[in-house]
């Protein structure tokens, strides 16, 4: 929508436009992390789809659920794939919490919770909830 | 001034004679108080009067002395030579067209700034007799941080999205739009968000976060962008549920 491309020099000017470095994402850690996020987003999608499949299976009854479970545990490829995906989901959740921390900064009284603490706290919560669920689903 | 010396490699570009920028190295004396801008002034005064760069206030207020120092966007008037181990490279702010030496073309940024209407547009104009638009300290806090921007464009130089897509409205313009959107005296949020909420606005941002890293005024434009993303989504949902009178 820009009316004008300012990287094309105005008449009478000879502005020099530096080409953007091909390997720009190798120049800084945050750039690299950004690229990793872009390329691993697919795993998050696959993970979510697989999870959704499980939920649908639950709603269909015990037989469907058991079949889904068997699929998850019998196929080595699927199990490895799921572990991989889980790893990236956890990796991405750090970014989500980071974004969450800046979107709605948390205050306790006068104390503004720093984003790093917000992220750590939430990740801790994730681990705790997972542990509780794990404990019960593995038969207590 | 002490007799410590520092080597500065500076970008030179003369549009009349050069087809591409080149570099030139100077040696300058420095002590604990010397900033990069002082070093450039020393070069211009004592060694090479043709060196061209922008500056004004020398105190981190005007926002005109931004350059890439060792690859990182910095206000050169607030960047001390003593903080660098070896030689220093000084380049024009990245991601902008180079006009001459260290001077970049800022037209793109100026145009974008105008497009987000960074001024108060009250819902209803009050006549002078009706008095001031009042605001509580709490309402002020909602946007104060985002009003600290000095338009130095360091955030644009740090943003890889802007580097790749010139269409992106960019960190400072969105942060300033957000500043007025959050102002209790303002009523033009819907109007601004036609641009801020568009594909060239917040949705180009992938939350790399380098804009907030380099911002000398702790504006945190990345936070402003993420908040505008949420606000825009909520607005969309609201206008879906309540097609009429949905903008707050
Ligand atoms: S947001 Fe910060 S870095 Fe960007 S122009 Fe404003 S003061 Fe400079
Ligand atoms: S000269 Fe004004 S900000 Fe550096």
GROMACS .gro file of C-alpha atoms and ligand atoms in nm:
model
  400
    1UNK     CA    1   0.000   0.000   0.000
    2UNK     CA    2   0.304   0.225   0.032
    3UNK     CA    3   0.247   0.491  -0.226
    4UNK     CA    4   0.610   0.485  -0.314
    5UNK     CA    5   0.906   0.256  -0.291
    6UNK     CA    6   1.162   0.467  -0.114
    7UNK     CA    7   1.434   0.220  -0.192
    8UNK     CA    8   1.414   0.341  -0.546
    9UNK     CA    9   1.605   0.669  -0.529
   10UNK     CA   10   1.409   0.983  -0.594
   11UNK     CA   11   1.484   1.164  -0.919
   12UNK     CA   12   1.810   1.352  -0.894
   13UNK     CA   13   1.937   1.124  -0.617
   14UNK     CA   14   2.172   0.832  -0.634
   15UNK     CA   15   2.096   0.658  -0.307
   16UNK     CA   16   2.282   0.334  -0.263
   17UNK     CA   17   2.066   0.037  -0.165
   18UNK     CA   18   2.265  -0.229   0.010
   19UNK     CA   19   2.154  -0.579  -0.083
   20UNK     CA   20   2.019  -0.768   0.217
   21UNK     CA   21   2.273  -1.034   0.321
   22UNK     CA   22   2.164  -1.380   0.200
   23UNK     CA   23   2.269  -1.539   0.526
   24UNK     CA   24   2.123  -1.264   0.745
   25UNK     CA   25   1.976  -1.515   0.986
   26UNK     CA   26   2.323  -1.644   1.078
   27UNK     CA   27   2.437  -1.300   1.190
   28UNK     CA   28   2.268  -1.286   1.530
   29UNK     CA   29   2.133  -1.540   1.775
   30UNK     CA   30   1.781  -1.392   1.789
   31UNK     CA   31   1.767  -1.404   1.406
   32UNK     CA   32   1.872  -1.769   1.410
   33UNK     CA   33   1.614  -1.856   1.677
   34UNK     CA   34   1.354  -1.683   1.462
   35UNK     CA   35   1.444  -1.901   1.164
   36UNK     CA   36   1.433  -2.214   1.379
   37UNK     CA   37   1.084  -2.115   1.491
   38UNK     CA   38   0.972  -2.059   1.133
   39UNK     CA   39   1.094  -2.399   1.020
   40UNK     CA   40   0.969  -2.597   1.318
   41UNK     CA   41   0.619  -2.451   1.325
   42UNK     CA   42   0.512  -2.749   1.115
   43UNK     CA   43   0.588  -2.984   1.405
   44UNK     CA   44   0.357  -2.785   1.626
   45UNK     CA   45   0.081  -2.821   1.369
   46UNK     CA   46   0.140  -3.198   1.341
   47UNK     CA   47   0.145  -3.231   1.718
   48UNK     CA   48  -0.180  -3.041   1.752
   49UNK     CA   49  -0.343  -3.253   1.481
   50UNK     CA   50  -0.232  -3.577   1.643
   51UNK     CA   51  -0.367  -3.452   1.976
   52UNK     CA   52  -0.697  -3.354   1.816
   53UNK     CA   53  -0.719  -3.702   1.665
   54UNK     CA   54  -0.682  -3.844   2.016
   55UNK     CA   55  -0.956  -3.619   2.151
   56UNK     CA   56  -1.192  -3.723   1.872
   57UNK     CA   57  -1.105  -4.085   1.948
   58UNK     CA   58  -1.201  -4.034   2.315
   59UNK     CA   59  -1.535  -3.889   2.214
   60UNK     CA   60  -1.601  -4.196   1.996
   61UNK     CA   61  -1.564  -4.439   2.283
   62UNK     CA   62  -1.319  -4.680   2.434
   63UNK     CA   63  -1.241  -4.889   2.126
   64UNK     CA   64  -1.143  -4.585   1.919
   65UNK     CA   65  -0.934  -4.448   2.205
   66UNK     CA   66  -0.750  -4.776   2.251
   67UNK     CA   67  -0.680  -4.791   1.880
   68UNK     CA   68  -0.537  -4.439   1.893
   69UNK     CA   69  -0.325  -4.532   2.195
   70UNK     CA   70  -0.201  -4.846   2.023
   71UNK     CA   71  -0.107  -4.639   1.723
   72UNK     CA   72   0.091  -4.405   1.944
   73UNK     CA   73   0.280  -4.681   2.123
   74UNK     CA   74   0.317  -4.953   1.859
   75UNK     CA   75   0.466  -4.752   1.578
   76UNK     CA   76   0.826  -4.659   1.653
   77UNK     CA   77   0.828  -4.396   1.380
   78UNK     CA   78   0.518  -4.227   1.520
   79UNK     CA   79   0.655  -4.240   1.874
   80UNK     CA   80   0.984  -4.081   1.771
   81UNK     CA   81   0.800  -3.826   1.558
   82UNK     CA   82   0.574  -3.740   1.850
   83UNK     CA   83   0.868  -3.695   2.087
   84UNK     CA   84   1.032  -3.469   1.832
   85UNK     CA   85   0.714  -3.268   1.795
   86UNK     CA   86   0.671  -3.248   2.172
   87UNK     CA   87   1.020  -3.105   2.201
   88UNK     CA   88   0.941  -2.829   1.953
   89UNK     CA   89   0.604  -2.758   2.113
   90UNK     CA   90   0.786  -2.697   2.441
   91UNK     CA   91   1.042  -2.484   2.258
   92UNK     CA   92   0.767  -2.275   2.096
   93UNK     CA   93   0.577  -2.243   2.422
   94UNK     CA   94   0.871  -2.037   2.555
   95UNK     CA   95   0.803  -1.786   2.275
   96UNK     CA   96   0.429  -1.792   2.351
   97UNK     CA   97   0.492  -1.715   2.714
   98UNK     CA   98   0.740  -1.445   2.616
   99UNK     CA   99   0.476  -1.285   2.398
  100UNK     CA  100   0.220  -1.333   2.675
  101UNK     CA  101   0.447  -1.154   2.920
  102UNK     CA  102   0.469  -0.843   2.703
  103UNK     CA  103   0.104  -0.847   2.591
  104UNK     CA  104  -0.030  -0.838   2.944
  105UNK     CA  105   0.244  -0.762   3.194
  106UNK     CA  106   0.170  -0.923   3.528
  107UNK     CA  107   0.158  -0.714   3.842
  108UNK     CA  108   0.148  -0.838   4.197
  109UNK     CA  109   0.060  -0.531   4.399
  110UNK     CA  110   0.324  -0.274   4.306
  111UNK     CA  111   0.565  -0.539   4.180
  112UNK     CA  112   0.587  -0.583   3.804
  113UNK     CA  113   0.677  -0.943   3.725
  114UNK     CA  114   0.973  -0.942   3.483
  115UNK     CA  115   0.912  -1.136   3.157
  116UNK     CA  116   1.183  -1.391   3.239
  117UNK     CA  117   1.010  -1.476   3.566
  118UNK     CA  118   0.675  -1.494   3.389
  119UNK     CA  119   0.816  -1.742   3.137
  120UNK     CA  120   0.989  -1.954   3.402
  121UNK     CA  121   0.680  -1.958   3.623
  122UNK     CA  122   0.457  -2.066   3.337
  123UNK     CA  123   0.698  -2.333   3.217
  124UNK     CA  124   0.714  -2.460   3.576
  125UNK     CA  125   0.336  -2.474   3.578
  126UNK     CA  126   0.336  -2.672   3.251
  127UNK     CA  127   0.579  -2.926   3.396
  128UNK     CA  128   0.379  -2.952   3.720
  129UNK     CA  129   0.048  -3.007   3.540
  130UNK     CA  130   0.210  -3.261   3.307
  131UNK     CA  131   0.353  -3.445   3.609
  132UNK     CA  132   0.013  -3.461   3.781
  133UNK     CA  133  -0.160  -3.584   3.464
  134UNK     CA  134   0.120  -3.832   3.405
  135UNK     CA  135   0.095  -3.963   3.761
  136UNK     CA  136  -0.277  -4.033   3.733
  137UNK     CA  137  -0.280  -4.161   3.377
  138UNK     CA  138  -0.002  -4.406   3.453
  139UNK     CA  139  -0.229  -4.553   3.719
  140UNK     CA  140  -0.116  -4.353   4.021
  141UNK     CA  141   4.263   1.427   2.599
  142UNK     CA  142   4.486   1.130   2.660
  143UNK     CA  143   4.715   0.984   2.395
  144UNK     CA  144   4.522   0.659   2.363
  145UNK     CA  145   4.433   0.604   1.998
  146UNK     CA  146   4.149   0.412   1.836
  147UNK     CA  147   4.100   0.305   1.475
  148UNK     CA  148   3.763   0.386   1.320
  149UNK     CA  149   3.665   0.231   0.988
  150UNK     CA  150   3.394   0.448   0.843
  151UNK     CA  151   3.164   0.396   0.543
  152UNK     CA  152   3.219   0.653   0.269
  153UNK     CA  153   2.986   0.702  -0.025
  154UNK     CA  154   2.984   0.993  -0.262
  155UNK     CA  155   2.681   0.959  -0.492
  156UNK     CA  156   2.848   1.184  -0.751
  157UNK     CA  157   3.160   0.974  -0.795
  158UNK     CA  158   3.109   0.632  -0.635
  159UNK     CA  159   2.902   0.347  -0.767
  160UNK     CA  160   2.910   0.169  -0.430
  161UNK     CA  161   3.014   0.258  -0.075
  162UNK     CA  162   3.374   0.203   0.033
  163UNK     CA  163   3.542   0.234   0.370
  164UNK     CA  164   3.806   0.466   0.506
  165UNK     CA  165   4.004   0.419   0.825
  166UNK     CA  166   4.096   0.702   1.062
  167UNK     CA  167   4.282   0.705   1.387
  168UNK     CA  168   4.148   0.923   1.667
  169UNK     CA  169   4.265   1.005   2.019
  170UNK     CA  170   4.019   0.916   2.292
  171UNK     CA  171   3.969   0.897   2.666
  172UNK     CA  172   3.697   0.764   2.894
  173UNK     CA  173   3.451   1.035   2.792
  174UNK     CA  174   3.483   1.005   2.414
  175UNK     CA  175   3.173   0.886   2.231
  176UNK     CA  176   3.164   0.768   1.869
  177UNK     CA  177   3.008   1.100   1.766
  178UNK     CA  178   3.302   1.289   1.925
  179UNK     CA  179   3.537   1.072   1.723
  180UNK     CA  180   3.349   1.155   1.401
  181UNK     CA  181   3.356   1.524   1.491
  182UNK     CA  182   3.730   1.496   1.553
  183UNK     CA  183   3.775   1.342   1.209
  184UNK     CA  184   3.566   1.612   1.045
  185UNK     CA  185   3.742   1.897   1.229
  186UNK     CA  186   4.099   1.772   1.216
  187UNK     CA  187   4.141   1.515   0.944
  188UNK     CA  188   3.878   1.508   0.673
  189UNK     CA  189   3.616   1.780   0.635
  190UNK     CA  190   3.429   1.587   0.369
  191UNK     CA  191   3.292   1.322   0.608
  192UNK     CA  192   2.914   1.356   0.621
  193UNK     CA  193   2.682   1.245   0.903
  194UNK     CA  194   2.383   1.372   1.099
  195UNK     CA  195   2.371   1.483   1.458
  196UNK     CA  196   2.226   1.760   1.667
  197UNK     CA  197   2.166   1.738   2.041
  198UNK     CA  198   2.465   1.527   2.150
  199UNK     CA  199   2.257   1.404   2.442
  200UNK     CA  200   2.033   1.122   2.325
  201UNK     CA  201   1.727   1.335   2.268
  202UNK     CA  202   1.702   1.436   1.903
  203UNK     CA  203   1.741   1.088   1.755
  204UNK     CA  204   1.944   1.200   1.455
  205UNK     CA  205   2.284   1.038   1.522
  206UNK     CA  206   2.185   0.672   1.477
  207UNK     CA  207   2.443   0.455   1.300
  208UNK     CA  208   2.551   0.093   1.297
  209UNK     CA  209   2.850   0.063   1.528
  210UNK     CA  210   3.022  -0.273   1.489
  211UNK     CA  211   2.704  -0.392   1.323
  212UNK     CA  212   2.468  -0.287   1.603
  213UNK     CA  213   2.233   0.012   1.566
  214UNK     CA  214   2.337   0.274   1.823
  215UNK     CA  215   2.298   0.640   1.906
  216UNK     CA  216   2.656   0.746   1.841
  217UNK     CA  217   2.632   1.026   2.097
  218UNK     CA  218   2.570   0.768   2.367
  219UNK     CA  219   2.820   0.502   2.259
  220UNK     CA  220   3.158   0.524   2.430
  221UNK     CA  221   3.482   0.427   2.260
  222UNK     CA  222   3.609   0.287   2.589
  223UNK     CA  223   3.350   0.006   2.566
  224UNK     CA  224   3.512  -0.145   2.256
  225UNK     CA  225   3.811  -0.376   2.268
  226UNK     CA  226   3.957  -0.340   1.921
  227UNK     CA  227   3.888  -0.127   1.616
  228UNK     CA  228   3.543   0.014   1.551
  229UNK     CA  229   3.340   0.011   1.230
  230UNK     CA  230   3.088   0.285   1.179
  231UNK     CA  231   2.828   0.228   0.907
  232UNK     CA  232   2.509   0.409   0.813
  233UNK     CA  233   2.193   0.272   0.980
  234UNK     CA  234   2.115  -0.064   0.821
  235UNK     CA  235   1.802  -0.121   0.607
  236UNK     CA  236   1.787   0.237   0.477
  237UNK     CA  237   1.913   0.374   0.145
  238UNK     CA  238   2.249   0.547   0.184
  239UNK     CA  239   2.250   0.906   0.061
  240UNK     CA  240   2.607   1.001   0.141
  241UNK     CA  241   2.868   0.855   0.380
  242UNK     CA  242   2.677   0.794   0.705
  243UNK     CA  243   2.359   0.974   0.606
  244UNK     CA  244   2.056   0.761   0.519
  245UNK     CA  245   1.732   0.845   0.341
  246UNK     CA  246   1.454   0.852   0.601
  247UNK     CA  247   1.165   0.935   0.368
  248UNK     CA  248   1.015   0.588   0.405
  249UNK     CA  249   0.999   0.617   0.784
  250UNK     CA  250   0.858   0.970   0.771
  251UNK     CA  251   0.584   0.855   0.534
  252UNK     CA  252   0.496   0.560   0.758
  253UNK     CA  253   0.488   0.774   1.067
  254UNK     CA  254   0.230   1.001   0.904
  255UNK     CA  255   0.016   0.706   0.805
  256UNK     CA  256  -0.050   0.596   1.165
  257UNK     CA  257  -0.172   0.950   1.253
  258UNK     CA  258   0.047   0.997   1.559
  259UNK     CA  259  -0.150   1.280   1.710
  260UNK     CA  260  -0.455   1.311   1.935
  261UNK     CA  261  -0.785   1.275   1.755
  262UNK     CA  262  -1.052   1.317   2.025
  263UNK     CA  263  -1.383   1.138   1.985
  264UNK     CA  264  -1.560   1.470   2.015
  265UNK     CA  265  -1.382   1.801   1.988
  266UNK     CA  266  -1.437   2.012   2.297
  267UNK     CA  267  -1.467   2.385   2.275
  268UNK     CA  268  -1.217   2.586   2.477
  269UNK     CA  269  -1.492   2.687   2.720
  270UNK     CA  270  -1.552   2.326   2.810
  271UNK     CA  271  -1.203   2.303   2.952
  272UNK     CA  272  -0.920   2.055   2.928
  273UNK     CA  273  -0.924   1.688   2.845
  274UNK     CA  274  -0.848   1.542   3.186
  275UNK     CA  275  -0.646   1.231   3.247
  276UNK     CA  276  -0.556   1.038   3.561
  277UNK     CA  277  -0.199   0.925   3.636
  278UNK     CA  278  -0.315   0.571   3.572
  279UNK     CA  279  -0.446   0.660   3.228
  280UNK     CA  280  -0.115   0.829   3.159
  281UNK     CA  281   0.075   0.514   3.259
  282UNK     CA  282  -0.114   0.317   2.992
  283UNK     CA  283   0.087   0.484   2.715
  284UNK     CA  284   0.371   0.683   2.876
  285UNK     CA  285   0.646   0.438   2.785
  286UNK     CA  286   0.544   0.441   2.418
  287UNK     CA  287   0.550   0.820   2.409
  288UNK     CA  288   0.926   0.822   2.479
  289UNK     CA  289   1.019   0.743   2.119
  290UNK     CA  290   1.270   0.987   1.966
  291UNK     CA  291   1.226   0.860   1.607
  292UNK     CA  292   1.587   0.749   1.588
  293UNK     CA  293   1.499   0.451   1.363
  294UNK     CA  294   1.742   0.216   1.538
  295UNK     CA  295   1.457  -0.033   1.568
  296UNK     CA  296   1.411  -0.034   1.188
  297UNK     CA  297   1.781  -0.100   1.141
  298UNK     CA  298   1.757  -0.398   1.380
  299UNK     CA  299   1.443  -0.550   1.226
  300UNK     CA  300   1.504  -0.832   0.975
  301UNK     CA  301   1.141  -0.817   0.864
  302UNK     CA  302   1.179  -0.452   0.763
  303UNK     CA  303   1.512  -0.540   0.603
  304UNK     CA  304   1.339  -0.795   0.381
  305UNK     CA  305   1.001  -0.626   0.328
  306UNK     CA  306   1.003  -0.253   0.298
  307UNK     CA  307   0.622  -0.257   0.312
  308UNK     CA  308   0.628  -0.338   0.683
  309UNK     CA  309   0.506  -0.041   0.883
  310UNK     CA  310   0.779  -0.116   1.133
  311UNK     CA  311   0.836  -0.098   1.509
  312UNK     CA  312   0.840   0.275   1.590
  313UNK     CA  313   0.541   0.367   1.371
  314UNK     CA  314   0.329   0.093   1.530
  315UNK     CA  315   0.453   0.181   1.879
  316UNK     CA  316   0.348   0.543   1.820
  317UNK     CA  317   0.012   0.439   1.681
  318UNK     CA  318  -0.031   0.224   1.992
  319UNK     CA  319   0.065   0.522   2.209
  320UNK     CA  320  -0.232   0.721   2.074
  321UNK     CA  321  -0.465   0.421   2.067
  322UNK     CA  322  -0.404   0.377   2.439
  323UNK     CA  323  -0.455   0.742   2.520
  324UNK     CA  324  -0.785   0.793   2.707
  325UNK     CA  325  -0.832   1.129   2.533
  326UNK     CA  326  -0.817   0.974   2.187
  327UNK     CA  327  -1.097   0.826   1.980
  328UNK     CA  328  -0.940   0.732   1.647
  329UNK     CA  329  -0.835   0.377   1.721
  330UNK     CA  330  -1.052   0.225   1.449
  331UNK     CA  331  -0.913   0.464   1.192
  332UNK     CA  332  -0.550   0.394   1.285
  333UNK     CA  333  -0.602   0.022   1.299
  334UNK     CA  334  -0.699   0.010   0.933
  335UNK     CA  335  -0.327   0.039   0.878
  336UNK     CA  336  -0.186  -0.102   1.203
  337UNK     CA  337  -0.407  -0.412   1.179
  338UNK     CA  338  -0.340  -0.471   0.809
  339UNK     CA  339  -0.102  -0.718   0.650
  340UNK     CA  340   0.168  -0.452   0.636
  341UNK     CA  341   0.110  -0.371   1.000
  342UNK     CA  342   0.136  -0.594   1.304
  343UNK     CA  343   0.086  -0.919   1.113
  344UNK     CA  344   0.420  -0.882   0.935
  345UNK     CA  345   0.592  -0.898   1.274
  346UNK     CA  346   0.727  -1.237   1.376
  347UNK     CA  347   0.841  -1.129   1.722
  348UNK     CA  348   1.215  -1.140   1.667
  349UNK     CA  349   1.235  -0.878   1.941
  350UNK     CA  350   1.555  -0.705   1.832
  351UNK     CA  351   1.375  -0.368   1.802
  352UNK     CA  352   1.324  -0.358   2.177
  353UNK     CA  353   1.682  -0.474   2.236
  354UNK     CA  354   1.834  -0.177   2.052
  355UNK     CA  355   1.585   0.093   2.152
  356UNK     CA  356   1.777   0.358   2.348
  357UNK     CA  357   1.461   0.488   2.515
  358UNK     CA  358   1.319   0.155   2.640
  359UNK     CA  359   1.006   0.208   2.437
  360UNK     CA  360   0.972  -0.168   2.383
  361UNK     CA  361   0.812  -0.148   2.038
  362UNK     CA  362   0.790  -0.530   2.029
  363UNK     CA  363   0.549  -0.517   2.323
  364UNK     CA  364   0.343  -0.247   2.151
  365UNK     CA  365   0.316  -0.464   1.839
  366UNK     CA  366   0.213  -0.779   2.029
  367UNK     CA  367  -0.048  -0.578   2.222
  368UNK     CA  368  -0.187  -0.433   1.903
  369UNK     CA  369  -0.210  -0.786   1.761
  370UNK     CA  370  -0.426  -0.891   2.054
  371UNK     CA  371  -0.634  -0.573   2.044
  372UNK     CA  372  -0.693  -0.616   1.671
  373UNK     CA  373  -0.802  -0.977   1.711
  374UNK     CA  374  -1.039  -0.882   1.995
  375UNK     CA  375  -1.180  -0.602   1.779
  376UNK     CA  376  -1.240  -0.846   1.494
  377UNK     CA  377  -1.418  -1.089   1.727
  378UNK     CA  378  -1.626  -0.808   1.875
  379UNK     CA  379  -1.727  -0.677   1.536
  380UNK     CA  380  -1.824  -1.031   1.442
  381UNK     CA  381  -2.047  -1.071   1.747
  382UNK     CA  382  -2.173  -0.713   1.759
  383UNK     CA  383  -2.157  -0.586   1.401
  384UNK     CA  384  -2.261  -0.239   1.519
  385UNK     CA  385  -2.070  -0.010   1.751
  386UNK     CA  386  -1.794  -0.254   1.814
  387UNK     CA  387  -1.493  -0.027   1.822
  388UNK     CA  388  -1.414   0.092   2.168
  389LIG     S1  389   1.101   0.291   1.921
  389LIG    FE1  390   1.304   0.325   2.017
  389LIG     S2  391   1.450   0.258   1.858
  389LIG    FE2  392   1.255   0.287   1.755
  389LIG     S3  393   1.261   0.498   1.676
  389LIG    FE3  394   1.160   0.506   1.879
  389LIG     S4  395   1.326   0.548   2.025
  389LIG    FE4  396   1.424   0.482   1.834
  390LIG     S1  397   2.288   1.368   1.860
  390LIG    FE1  398   2.081   1.377   1.929
  390LIG     S2  399   2.042   1.172   1.984
  390LIG    FE2  400   2.254   1.166   1.937
   0.00000   0.00000   0.00000
